Short mmCIF file of N, CA and C in Angstrom, two decimals:
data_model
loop_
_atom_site.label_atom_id
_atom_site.label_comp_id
_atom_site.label_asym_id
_atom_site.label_seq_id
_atom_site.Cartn_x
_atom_site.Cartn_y
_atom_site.Cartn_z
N UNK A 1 0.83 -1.20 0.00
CA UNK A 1 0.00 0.00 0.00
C UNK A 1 0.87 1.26 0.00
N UNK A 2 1.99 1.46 0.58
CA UNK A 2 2.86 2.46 0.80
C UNK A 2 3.71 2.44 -0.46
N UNK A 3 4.08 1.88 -1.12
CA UNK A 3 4.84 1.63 -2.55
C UNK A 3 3.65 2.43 -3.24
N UNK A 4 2.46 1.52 -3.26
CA UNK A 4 1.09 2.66 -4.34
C UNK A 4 1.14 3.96 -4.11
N UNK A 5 0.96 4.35 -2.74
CA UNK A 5 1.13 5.64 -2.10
C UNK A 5 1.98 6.19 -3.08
N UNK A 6 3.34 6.21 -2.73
CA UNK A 6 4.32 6.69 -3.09
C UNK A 6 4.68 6.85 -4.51
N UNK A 7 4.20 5.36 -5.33
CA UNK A 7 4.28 5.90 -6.51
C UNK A 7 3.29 6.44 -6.81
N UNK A 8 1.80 6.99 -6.63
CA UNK A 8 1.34 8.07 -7.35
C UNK A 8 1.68 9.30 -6.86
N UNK A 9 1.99 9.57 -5.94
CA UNK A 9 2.91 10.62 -5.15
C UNK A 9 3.73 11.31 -6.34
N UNK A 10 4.70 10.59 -6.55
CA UNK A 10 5.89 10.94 -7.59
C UNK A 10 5.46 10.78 -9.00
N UNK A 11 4.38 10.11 -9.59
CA UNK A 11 3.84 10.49 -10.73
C UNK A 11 3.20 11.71 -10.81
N UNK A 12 2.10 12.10 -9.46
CA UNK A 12 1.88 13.47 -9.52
C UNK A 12 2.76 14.41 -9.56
N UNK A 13 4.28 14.42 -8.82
CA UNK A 13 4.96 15.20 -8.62
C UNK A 13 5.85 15.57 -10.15
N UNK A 14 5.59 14.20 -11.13
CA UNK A 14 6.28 14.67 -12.91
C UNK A 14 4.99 15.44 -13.47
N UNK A 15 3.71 15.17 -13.29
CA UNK A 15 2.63 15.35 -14.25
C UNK A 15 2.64 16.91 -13.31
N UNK A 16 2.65 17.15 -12.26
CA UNK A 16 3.00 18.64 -12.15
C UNK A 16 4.05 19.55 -11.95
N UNK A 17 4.96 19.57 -12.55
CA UNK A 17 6.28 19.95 -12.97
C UNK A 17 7.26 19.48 -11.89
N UNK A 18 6.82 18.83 -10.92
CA UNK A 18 8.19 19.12 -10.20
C UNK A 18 8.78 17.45 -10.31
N UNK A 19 10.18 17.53 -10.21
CA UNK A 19 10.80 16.74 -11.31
C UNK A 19 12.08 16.39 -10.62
N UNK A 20 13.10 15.74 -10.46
CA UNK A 20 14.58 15.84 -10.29
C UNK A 20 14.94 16.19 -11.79
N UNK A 21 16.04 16.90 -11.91
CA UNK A 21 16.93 17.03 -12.97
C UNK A 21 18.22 17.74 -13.01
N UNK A 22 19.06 18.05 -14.03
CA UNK A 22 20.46 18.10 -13.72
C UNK A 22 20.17 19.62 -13.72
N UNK A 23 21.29 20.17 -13.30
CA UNK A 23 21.45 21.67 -13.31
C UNK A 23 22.28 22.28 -13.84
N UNK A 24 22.08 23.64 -14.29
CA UNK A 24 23.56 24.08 -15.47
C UNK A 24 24.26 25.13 -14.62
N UNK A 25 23.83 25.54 -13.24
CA UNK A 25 25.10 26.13 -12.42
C UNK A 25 24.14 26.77 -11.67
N UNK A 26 24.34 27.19 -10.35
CA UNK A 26 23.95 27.88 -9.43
C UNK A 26 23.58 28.80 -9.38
N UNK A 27 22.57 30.02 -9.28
CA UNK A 27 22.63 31.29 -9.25
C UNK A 27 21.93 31.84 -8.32
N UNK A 28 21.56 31.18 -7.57
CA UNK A 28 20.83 32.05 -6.30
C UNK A 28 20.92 30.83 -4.66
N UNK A 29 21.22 31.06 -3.58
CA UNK A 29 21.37 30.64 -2.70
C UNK A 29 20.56 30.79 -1.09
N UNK A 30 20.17 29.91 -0.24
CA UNK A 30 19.34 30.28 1.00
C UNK A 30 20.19 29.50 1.88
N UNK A 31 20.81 30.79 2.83
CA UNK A 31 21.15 29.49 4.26
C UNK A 31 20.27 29.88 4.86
N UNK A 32 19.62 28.45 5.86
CA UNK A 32 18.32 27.81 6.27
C UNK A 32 19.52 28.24 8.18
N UNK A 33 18.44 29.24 8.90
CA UNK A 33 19.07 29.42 10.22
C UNK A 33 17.81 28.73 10.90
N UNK A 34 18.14 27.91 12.38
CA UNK A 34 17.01 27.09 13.06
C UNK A 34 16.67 28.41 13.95
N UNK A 35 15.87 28.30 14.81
CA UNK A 35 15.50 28.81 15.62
C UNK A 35 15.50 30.10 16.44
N UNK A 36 17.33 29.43 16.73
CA UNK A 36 17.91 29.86 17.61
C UNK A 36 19.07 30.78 17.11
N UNK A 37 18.86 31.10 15.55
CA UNK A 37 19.91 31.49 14.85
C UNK A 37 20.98 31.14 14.51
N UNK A 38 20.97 29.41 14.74
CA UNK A 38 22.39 28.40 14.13
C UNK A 38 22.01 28.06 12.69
N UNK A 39 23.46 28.22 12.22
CA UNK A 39 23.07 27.45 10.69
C UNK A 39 22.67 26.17 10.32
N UNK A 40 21.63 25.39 9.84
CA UNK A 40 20.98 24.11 10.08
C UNK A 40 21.51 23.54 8.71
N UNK A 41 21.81 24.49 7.32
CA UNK A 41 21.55 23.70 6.28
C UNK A 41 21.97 24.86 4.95
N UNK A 42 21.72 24.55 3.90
CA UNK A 42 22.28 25.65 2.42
C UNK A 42 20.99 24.78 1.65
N UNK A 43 20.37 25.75 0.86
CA UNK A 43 19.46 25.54 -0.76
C UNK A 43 20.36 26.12 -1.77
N UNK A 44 20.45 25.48 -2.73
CA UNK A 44 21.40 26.43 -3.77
C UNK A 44 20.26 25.85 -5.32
N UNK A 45 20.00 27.19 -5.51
CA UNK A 45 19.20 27.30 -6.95
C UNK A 45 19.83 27.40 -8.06
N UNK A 46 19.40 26.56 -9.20
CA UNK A 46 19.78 26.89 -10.12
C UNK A 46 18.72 26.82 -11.57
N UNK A 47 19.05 27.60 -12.43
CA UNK A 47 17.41 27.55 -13.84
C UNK A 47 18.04 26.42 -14.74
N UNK A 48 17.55 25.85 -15.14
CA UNK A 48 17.75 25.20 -15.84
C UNK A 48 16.64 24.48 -16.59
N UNK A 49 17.01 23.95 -17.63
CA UNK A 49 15.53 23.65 -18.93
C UNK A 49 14.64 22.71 -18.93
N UNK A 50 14.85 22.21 -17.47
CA UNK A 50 13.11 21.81 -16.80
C UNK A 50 12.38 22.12 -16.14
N UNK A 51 13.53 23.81 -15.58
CA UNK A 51 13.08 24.33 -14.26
C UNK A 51 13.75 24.70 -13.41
N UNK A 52 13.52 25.03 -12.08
CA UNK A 52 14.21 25.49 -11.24
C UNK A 52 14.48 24.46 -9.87
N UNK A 53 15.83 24.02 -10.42
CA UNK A 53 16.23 23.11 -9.54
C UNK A 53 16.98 23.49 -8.17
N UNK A 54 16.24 23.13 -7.11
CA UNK A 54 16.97 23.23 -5.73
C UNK A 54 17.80 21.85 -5.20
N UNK A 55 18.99 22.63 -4.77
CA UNK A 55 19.77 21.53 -4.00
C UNK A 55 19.91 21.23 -2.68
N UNK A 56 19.41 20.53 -2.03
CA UNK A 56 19.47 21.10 -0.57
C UNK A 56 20.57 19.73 0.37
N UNK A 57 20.95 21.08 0.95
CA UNK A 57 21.35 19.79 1.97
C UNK A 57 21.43 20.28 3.60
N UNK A 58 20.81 19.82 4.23
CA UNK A 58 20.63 20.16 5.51
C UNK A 58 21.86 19.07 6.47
N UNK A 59 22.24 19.79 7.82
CA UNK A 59 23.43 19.34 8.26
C UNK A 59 22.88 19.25 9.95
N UNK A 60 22.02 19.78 10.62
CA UNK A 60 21.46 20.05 11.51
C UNK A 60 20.32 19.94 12.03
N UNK A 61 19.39 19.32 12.00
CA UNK A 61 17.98 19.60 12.26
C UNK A 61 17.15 18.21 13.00
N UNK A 62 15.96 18.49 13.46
CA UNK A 62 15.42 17.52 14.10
C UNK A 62 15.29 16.64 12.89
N UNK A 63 15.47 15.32 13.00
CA UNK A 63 15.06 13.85 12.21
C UNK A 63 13.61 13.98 12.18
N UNK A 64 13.33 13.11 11.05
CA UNK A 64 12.11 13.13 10.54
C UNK A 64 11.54 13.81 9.21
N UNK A 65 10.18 13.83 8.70
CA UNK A 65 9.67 14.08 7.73
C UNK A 65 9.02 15.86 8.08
N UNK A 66 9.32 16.51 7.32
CA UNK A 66 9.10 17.96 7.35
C UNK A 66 8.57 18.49 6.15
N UNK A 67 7.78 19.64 6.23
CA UNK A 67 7.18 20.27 5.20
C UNK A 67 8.34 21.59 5.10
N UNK A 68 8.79 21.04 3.46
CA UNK A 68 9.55 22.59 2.39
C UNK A 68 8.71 23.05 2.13
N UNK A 69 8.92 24.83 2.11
CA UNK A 69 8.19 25.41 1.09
C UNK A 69 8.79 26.67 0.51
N UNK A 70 8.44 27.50 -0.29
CA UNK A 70 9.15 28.73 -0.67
C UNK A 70 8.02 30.03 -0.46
N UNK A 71 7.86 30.51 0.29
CA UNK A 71 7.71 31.67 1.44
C UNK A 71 7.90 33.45 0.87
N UNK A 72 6.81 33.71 0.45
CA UNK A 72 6.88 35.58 -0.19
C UNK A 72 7.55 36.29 -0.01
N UNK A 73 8.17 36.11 1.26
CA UNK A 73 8.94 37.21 1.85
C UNK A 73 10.35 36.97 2.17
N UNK A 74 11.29 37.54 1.72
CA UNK A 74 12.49 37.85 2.25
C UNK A 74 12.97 38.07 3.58
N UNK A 75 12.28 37.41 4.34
CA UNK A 75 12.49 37.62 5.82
C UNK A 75 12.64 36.47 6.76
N UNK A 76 13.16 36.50 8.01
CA UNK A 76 13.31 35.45 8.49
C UNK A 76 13.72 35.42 9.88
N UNK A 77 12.70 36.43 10.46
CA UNK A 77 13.16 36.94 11.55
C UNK A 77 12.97 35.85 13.26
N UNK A 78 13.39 35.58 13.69
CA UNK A 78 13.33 34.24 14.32
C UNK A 78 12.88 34.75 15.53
N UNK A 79 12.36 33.97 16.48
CA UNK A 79 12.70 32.65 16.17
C UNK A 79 10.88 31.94 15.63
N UNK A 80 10.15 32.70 14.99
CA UNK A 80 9.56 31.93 14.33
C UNK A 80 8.88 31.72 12.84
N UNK A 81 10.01 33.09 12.85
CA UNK A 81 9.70 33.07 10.96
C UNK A 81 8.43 33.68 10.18
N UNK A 82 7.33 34.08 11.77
CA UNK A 82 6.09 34.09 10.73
C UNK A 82 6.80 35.83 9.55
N UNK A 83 7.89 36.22 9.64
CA UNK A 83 8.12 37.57 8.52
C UNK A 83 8.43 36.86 7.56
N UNK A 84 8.58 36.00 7.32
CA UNK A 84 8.43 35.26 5.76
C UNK A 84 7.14 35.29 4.96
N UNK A 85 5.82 35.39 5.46
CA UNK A 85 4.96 35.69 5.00
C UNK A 85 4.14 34.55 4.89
N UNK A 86 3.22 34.04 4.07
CA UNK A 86 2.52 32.62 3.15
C UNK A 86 3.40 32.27 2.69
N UNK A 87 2.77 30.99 1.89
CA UNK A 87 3.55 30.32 0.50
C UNK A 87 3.54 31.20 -0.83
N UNK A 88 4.96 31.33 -1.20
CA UNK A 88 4.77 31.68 -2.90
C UNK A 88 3.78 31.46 -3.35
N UNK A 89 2.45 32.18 -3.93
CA UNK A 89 1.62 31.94 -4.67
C UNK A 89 1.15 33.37 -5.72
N UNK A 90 1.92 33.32 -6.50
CA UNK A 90 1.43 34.70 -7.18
C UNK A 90 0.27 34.29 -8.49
N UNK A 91 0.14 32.79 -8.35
CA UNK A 91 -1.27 32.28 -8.92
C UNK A 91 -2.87 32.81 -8.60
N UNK A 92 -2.18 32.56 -7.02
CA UNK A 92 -3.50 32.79 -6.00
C UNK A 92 -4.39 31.67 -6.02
N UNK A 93 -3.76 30.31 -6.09
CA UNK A 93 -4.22 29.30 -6.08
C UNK A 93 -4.29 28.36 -4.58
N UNK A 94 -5.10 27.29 -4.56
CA UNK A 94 -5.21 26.98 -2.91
C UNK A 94 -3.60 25.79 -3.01
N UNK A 95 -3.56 25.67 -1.61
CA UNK A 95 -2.59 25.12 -1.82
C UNK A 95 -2.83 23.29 -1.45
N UNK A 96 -1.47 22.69 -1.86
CA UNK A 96 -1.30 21.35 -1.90
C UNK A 96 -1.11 20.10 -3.15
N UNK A 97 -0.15 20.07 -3.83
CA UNK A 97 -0.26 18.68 -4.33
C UNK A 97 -1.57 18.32 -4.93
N UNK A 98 -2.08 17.62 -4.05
CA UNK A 98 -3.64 16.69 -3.93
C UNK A 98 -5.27 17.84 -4.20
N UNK A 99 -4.51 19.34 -3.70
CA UNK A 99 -5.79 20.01 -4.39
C UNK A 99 -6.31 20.11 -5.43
N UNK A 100 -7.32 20.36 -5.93
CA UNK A 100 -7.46 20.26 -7.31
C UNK A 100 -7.64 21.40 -8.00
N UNK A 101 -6.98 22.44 -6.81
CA UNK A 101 -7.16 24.41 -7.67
C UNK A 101 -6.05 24.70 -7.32
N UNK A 102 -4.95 23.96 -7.05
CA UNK A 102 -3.84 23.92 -5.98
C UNK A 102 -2.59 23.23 -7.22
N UNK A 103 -1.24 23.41 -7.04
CA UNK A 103 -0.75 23.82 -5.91
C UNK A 103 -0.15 25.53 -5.87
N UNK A 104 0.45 25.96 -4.75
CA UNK A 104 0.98 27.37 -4.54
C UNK A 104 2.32 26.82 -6.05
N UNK A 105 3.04 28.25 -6.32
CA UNK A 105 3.84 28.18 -6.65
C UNK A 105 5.45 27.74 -5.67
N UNK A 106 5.04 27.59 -4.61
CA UNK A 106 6.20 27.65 -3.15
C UNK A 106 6.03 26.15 -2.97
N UNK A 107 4.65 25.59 -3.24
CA UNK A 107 4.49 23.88 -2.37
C UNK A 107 5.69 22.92 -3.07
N UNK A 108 6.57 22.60 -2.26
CA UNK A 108 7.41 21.29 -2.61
C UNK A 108 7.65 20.16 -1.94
N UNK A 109 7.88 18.87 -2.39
CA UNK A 109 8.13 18.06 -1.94
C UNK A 109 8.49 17.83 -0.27
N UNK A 110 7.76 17.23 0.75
CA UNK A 110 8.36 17.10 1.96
C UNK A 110 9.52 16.31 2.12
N UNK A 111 10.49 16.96 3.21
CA UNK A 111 11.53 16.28 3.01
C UNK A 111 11.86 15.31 4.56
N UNK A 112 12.42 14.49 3.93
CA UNK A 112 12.92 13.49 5.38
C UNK A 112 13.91 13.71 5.84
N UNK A 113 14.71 13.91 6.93
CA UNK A 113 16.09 14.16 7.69
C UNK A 113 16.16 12.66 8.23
N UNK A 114 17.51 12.60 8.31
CA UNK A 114 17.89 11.26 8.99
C UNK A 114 18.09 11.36 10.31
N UNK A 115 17.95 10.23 10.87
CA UNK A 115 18.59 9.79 12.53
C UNK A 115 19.69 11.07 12.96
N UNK A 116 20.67 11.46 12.25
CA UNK A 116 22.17 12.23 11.95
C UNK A 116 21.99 13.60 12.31
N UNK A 117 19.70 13.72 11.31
CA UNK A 117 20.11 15.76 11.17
C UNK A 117 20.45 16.15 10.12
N UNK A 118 21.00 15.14 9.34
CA UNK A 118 20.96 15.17 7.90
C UNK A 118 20.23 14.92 6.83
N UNK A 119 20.02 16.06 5.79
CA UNK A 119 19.55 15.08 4.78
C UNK A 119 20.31 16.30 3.32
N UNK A 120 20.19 15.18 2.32
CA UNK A 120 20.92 16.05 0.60
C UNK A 120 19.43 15.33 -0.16
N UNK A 121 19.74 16.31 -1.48
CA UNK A 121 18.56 15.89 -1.87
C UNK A 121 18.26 17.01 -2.88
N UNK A 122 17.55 17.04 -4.19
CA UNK A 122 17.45 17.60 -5.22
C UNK A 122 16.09 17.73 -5.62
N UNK A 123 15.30 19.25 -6.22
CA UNK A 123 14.20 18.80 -6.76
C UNK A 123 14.11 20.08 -7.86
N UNK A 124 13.08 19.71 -8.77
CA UNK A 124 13.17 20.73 -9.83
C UNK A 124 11.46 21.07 -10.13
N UNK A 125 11.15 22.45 -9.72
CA UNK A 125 9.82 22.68 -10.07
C UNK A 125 9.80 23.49 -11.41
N UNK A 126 8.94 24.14 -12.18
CA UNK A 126 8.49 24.19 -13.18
C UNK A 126 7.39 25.61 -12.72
N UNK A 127 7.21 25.75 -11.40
CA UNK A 127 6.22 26.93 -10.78
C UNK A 127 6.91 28.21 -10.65
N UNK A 128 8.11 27.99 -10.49
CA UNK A 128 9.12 29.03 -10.25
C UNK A 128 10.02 29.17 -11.21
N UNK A 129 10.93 30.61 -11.04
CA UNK A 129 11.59 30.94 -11.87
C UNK A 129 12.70 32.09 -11.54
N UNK A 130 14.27 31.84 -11.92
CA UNK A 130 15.22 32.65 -11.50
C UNK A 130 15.10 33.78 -12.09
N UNK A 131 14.38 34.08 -13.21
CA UNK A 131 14.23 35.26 -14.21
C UNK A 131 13.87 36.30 -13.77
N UNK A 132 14.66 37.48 -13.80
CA UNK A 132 13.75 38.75 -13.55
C UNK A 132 12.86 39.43 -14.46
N UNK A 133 11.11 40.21 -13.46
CA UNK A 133 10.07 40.67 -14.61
C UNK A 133 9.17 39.61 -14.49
N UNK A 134 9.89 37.87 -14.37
CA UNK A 134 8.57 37.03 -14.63
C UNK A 134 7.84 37.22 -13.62
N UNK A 135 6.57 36.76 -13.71
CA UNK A 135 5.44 37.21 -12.43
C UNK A 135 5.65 36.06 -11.38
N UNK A 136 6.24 34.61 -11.74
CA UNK A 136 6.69 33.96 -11.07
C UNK A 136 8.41 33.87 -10.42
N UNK A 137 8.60 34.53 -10.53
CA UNK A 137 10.37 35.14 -10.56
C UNK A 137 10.38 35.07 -8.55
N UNK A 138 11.36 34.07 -8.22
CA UNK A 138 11.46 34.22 -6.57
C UNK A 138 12.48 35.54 -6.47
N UNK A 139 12.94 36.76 -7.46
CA UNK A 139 13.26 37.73 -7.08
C UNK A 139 12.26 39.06 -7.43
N UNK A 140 11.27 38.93 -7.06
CA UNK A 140 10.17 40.02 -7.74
C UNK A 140 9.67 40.95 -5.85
N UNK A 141 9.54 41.58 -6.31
CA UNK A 141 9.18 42.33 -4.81
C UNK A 141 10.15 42.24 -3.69
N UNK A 142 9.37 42.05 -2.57
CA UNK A 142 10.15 41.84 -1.30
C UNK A 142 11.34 40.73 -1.37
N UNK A 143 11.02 39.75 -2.62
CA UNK A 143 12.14 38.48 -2.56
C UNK A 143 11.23 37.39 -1.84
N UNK A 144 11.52 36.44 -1.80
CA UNK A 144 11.56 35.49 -1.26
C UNK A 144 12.39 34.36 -0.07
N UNK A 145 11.48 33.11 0.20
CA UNK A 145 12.47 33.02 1.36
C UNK A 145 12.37 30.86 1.29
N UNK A 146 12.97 30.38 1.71
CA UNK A 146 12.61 28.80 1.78
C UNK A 146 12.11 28.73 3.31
N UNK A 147 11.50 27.64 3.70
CA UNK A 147 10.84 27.59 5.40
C UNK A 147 10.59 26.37 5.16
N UNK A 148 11.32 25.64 6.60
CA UNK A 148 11.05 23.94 7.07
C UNK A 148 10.34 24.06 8.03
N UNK A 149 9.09 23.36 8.02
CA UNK A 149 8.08 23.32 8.93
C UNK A 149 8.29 21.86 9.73
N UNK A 150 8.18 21.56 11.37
CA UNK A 150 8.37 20.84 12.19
C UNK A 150 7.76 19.74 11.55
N UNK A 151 6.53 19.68 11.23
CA UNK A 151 6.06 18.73 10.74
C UNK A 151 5.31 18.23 8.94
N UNK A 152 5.60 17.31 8.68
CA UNK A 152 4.77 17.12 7.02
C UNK A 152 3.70 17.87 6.50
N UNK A 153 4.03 17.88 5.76
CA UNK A 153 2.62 18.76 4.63
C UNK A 153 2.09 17.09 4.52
N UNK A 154 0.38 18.15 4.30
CA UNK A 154 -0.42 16.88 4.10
C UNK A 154 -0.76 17.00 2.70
N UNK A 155 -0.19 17.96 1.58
CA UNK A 155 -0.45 18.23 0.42
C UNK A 155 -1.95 18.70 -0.19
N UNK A 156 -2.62 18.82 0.90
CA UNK A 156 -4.13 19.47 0.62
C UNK A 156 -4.51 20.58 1.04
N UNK A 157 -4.61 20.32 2.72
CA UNK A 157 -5.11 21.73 3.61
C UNK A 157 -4.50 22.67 3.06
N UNK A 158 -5.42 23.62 3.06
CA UNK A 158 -5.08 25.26 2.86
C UNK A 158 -5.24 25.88 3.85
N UNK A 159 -4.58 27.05 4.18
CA UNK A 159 -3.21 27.59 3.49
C UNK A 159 -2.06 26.94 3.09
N UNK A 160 -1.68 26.09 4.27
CA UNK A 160 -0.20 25.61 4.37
C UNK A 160 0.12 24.25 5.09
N UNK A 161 -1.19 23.46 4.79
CA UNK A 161 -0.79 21.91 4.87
C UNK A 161 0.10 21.18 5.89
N UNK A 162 -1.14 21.93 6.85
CA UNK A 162 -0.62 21.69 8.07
C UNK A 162 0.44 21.09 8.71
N UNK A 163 1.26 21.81 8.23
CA UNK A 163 3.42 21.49 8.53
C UNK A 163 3.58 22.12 9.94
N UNK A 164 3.31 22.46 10.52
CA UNK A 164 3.19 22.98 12.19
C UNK A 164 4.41 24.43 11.74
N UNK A 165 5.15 24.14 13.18
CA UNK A 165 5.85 25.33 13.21
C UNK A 165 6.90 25.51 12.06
N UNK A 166 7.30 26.88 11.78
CA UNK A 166 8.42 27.23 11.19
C UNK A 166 9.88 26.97 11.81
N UNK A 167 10.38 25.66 11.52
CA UNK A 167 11.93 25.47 12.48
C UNK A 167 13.16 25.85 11.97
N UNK A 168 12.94 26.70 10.25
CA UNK A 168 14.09 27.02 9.90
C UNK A 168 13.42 28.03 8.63
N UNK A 169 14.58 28.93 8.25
CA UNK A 169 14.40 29.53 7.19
C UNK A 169 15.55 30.29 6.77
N UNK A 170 15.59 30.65 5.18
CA UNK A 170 16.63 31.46 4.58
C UNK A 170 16.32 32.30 3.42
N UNK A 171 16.78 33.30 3.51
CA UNK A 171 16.32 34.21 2.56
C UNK A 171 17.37 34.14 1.13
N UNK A 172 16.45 33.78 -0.05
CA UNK A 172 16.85 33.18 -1.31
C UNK A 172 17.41 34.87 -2.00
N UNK A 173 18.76 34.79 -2.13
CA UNK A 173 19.67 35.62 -2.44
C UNK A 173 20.11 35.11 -3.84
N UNK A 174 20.53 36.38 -4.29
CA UNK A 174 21.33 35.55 -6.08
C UNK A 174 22.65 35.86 -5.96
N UNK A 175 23.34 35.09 -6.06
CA UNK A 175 24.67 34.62 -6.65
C UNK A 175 25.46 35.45 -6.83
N UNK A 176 26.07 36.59 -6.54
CA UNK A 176 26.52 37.83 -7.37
C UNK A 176 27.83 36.76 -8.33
#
């Protein structure tokens, strides 16, 4: 049952752009601070011609399954993050995966940390975009921000798929 799960999981996750794929170089970056203002982890973005692929690798953090997302605001004022704002959505669509008016342009894949505090790991959406001017562009306005929520997205509830608290965040900077 959990194999079915999972693979329509990741079929939804190709049939709606978000994808693994290779990347043609870096150009924008988020270090992810916990709480308490320690560094937990690095996102490093890059565009490339399936999309906008994030790299993440976290070095610090509670184990377990957590809700990513990408966050309106350029802010990240701790220790609970709500100055990051909502999820990216310049659709104005509900959010989740599994919705069917949904998803935000910010909703991504939940991620698992290991036993360690660790986790690496790659994903490429198709909602976003390094470009400046585009209306989906994570550098348009205030900027943008990435945010790990304590607990899993359930890929439906709206607003924000009920991921509990904000335990980390970083404000998505470009590359000079």
């Amino acid at each position: 049952m959990i194999k079915k799960i999972l693979s329509i999981l990741f079929m939804f996750f190709l049939a709606s752009g978000t994808v693994f794929g290779a990347a043609d170089g870096a150009e924008a970056v988020a270090d992810l601070r916990g709480r308490g203002g320690e560094r937990v982890g690095t996102v490093f973005f890059s565009e490339t011609e399936a999309g906008v692929r994030l790299d993440i690798v976290i070095f610090d953090l509670a184990p377990g399954e957590h809700a990513f997302h990408i966050h309106e605001k350029a802010a990240c004022g701790a220790p609970d993050f709500k100055s990051a704002g909502g999820h990216f959505n310049p659709g104005g669509v509900k959010h989740g995966f599994l919705a069917p008016e949904g998803p935000h342009a910010g909703d991504l894949p939940n991620i698992v940390v290991g036993k360690d505090g660790a986790f690496r790991g790659s994903v490429v959406t198709r909602r976003v975009t390094l470009k400046e001017g585009e209306g989906n562009s994570l550098f348009r306005g205030e900027g943008t921000s990435i945010v790990i929520h304590a607990d899993p997205d359930d890929y439906i509830t709206d607003p924000a798929g009920r991921g509990g608290k904000r335990i980390a965040c970083g404000r998505i900077r470009r590359i000079e």
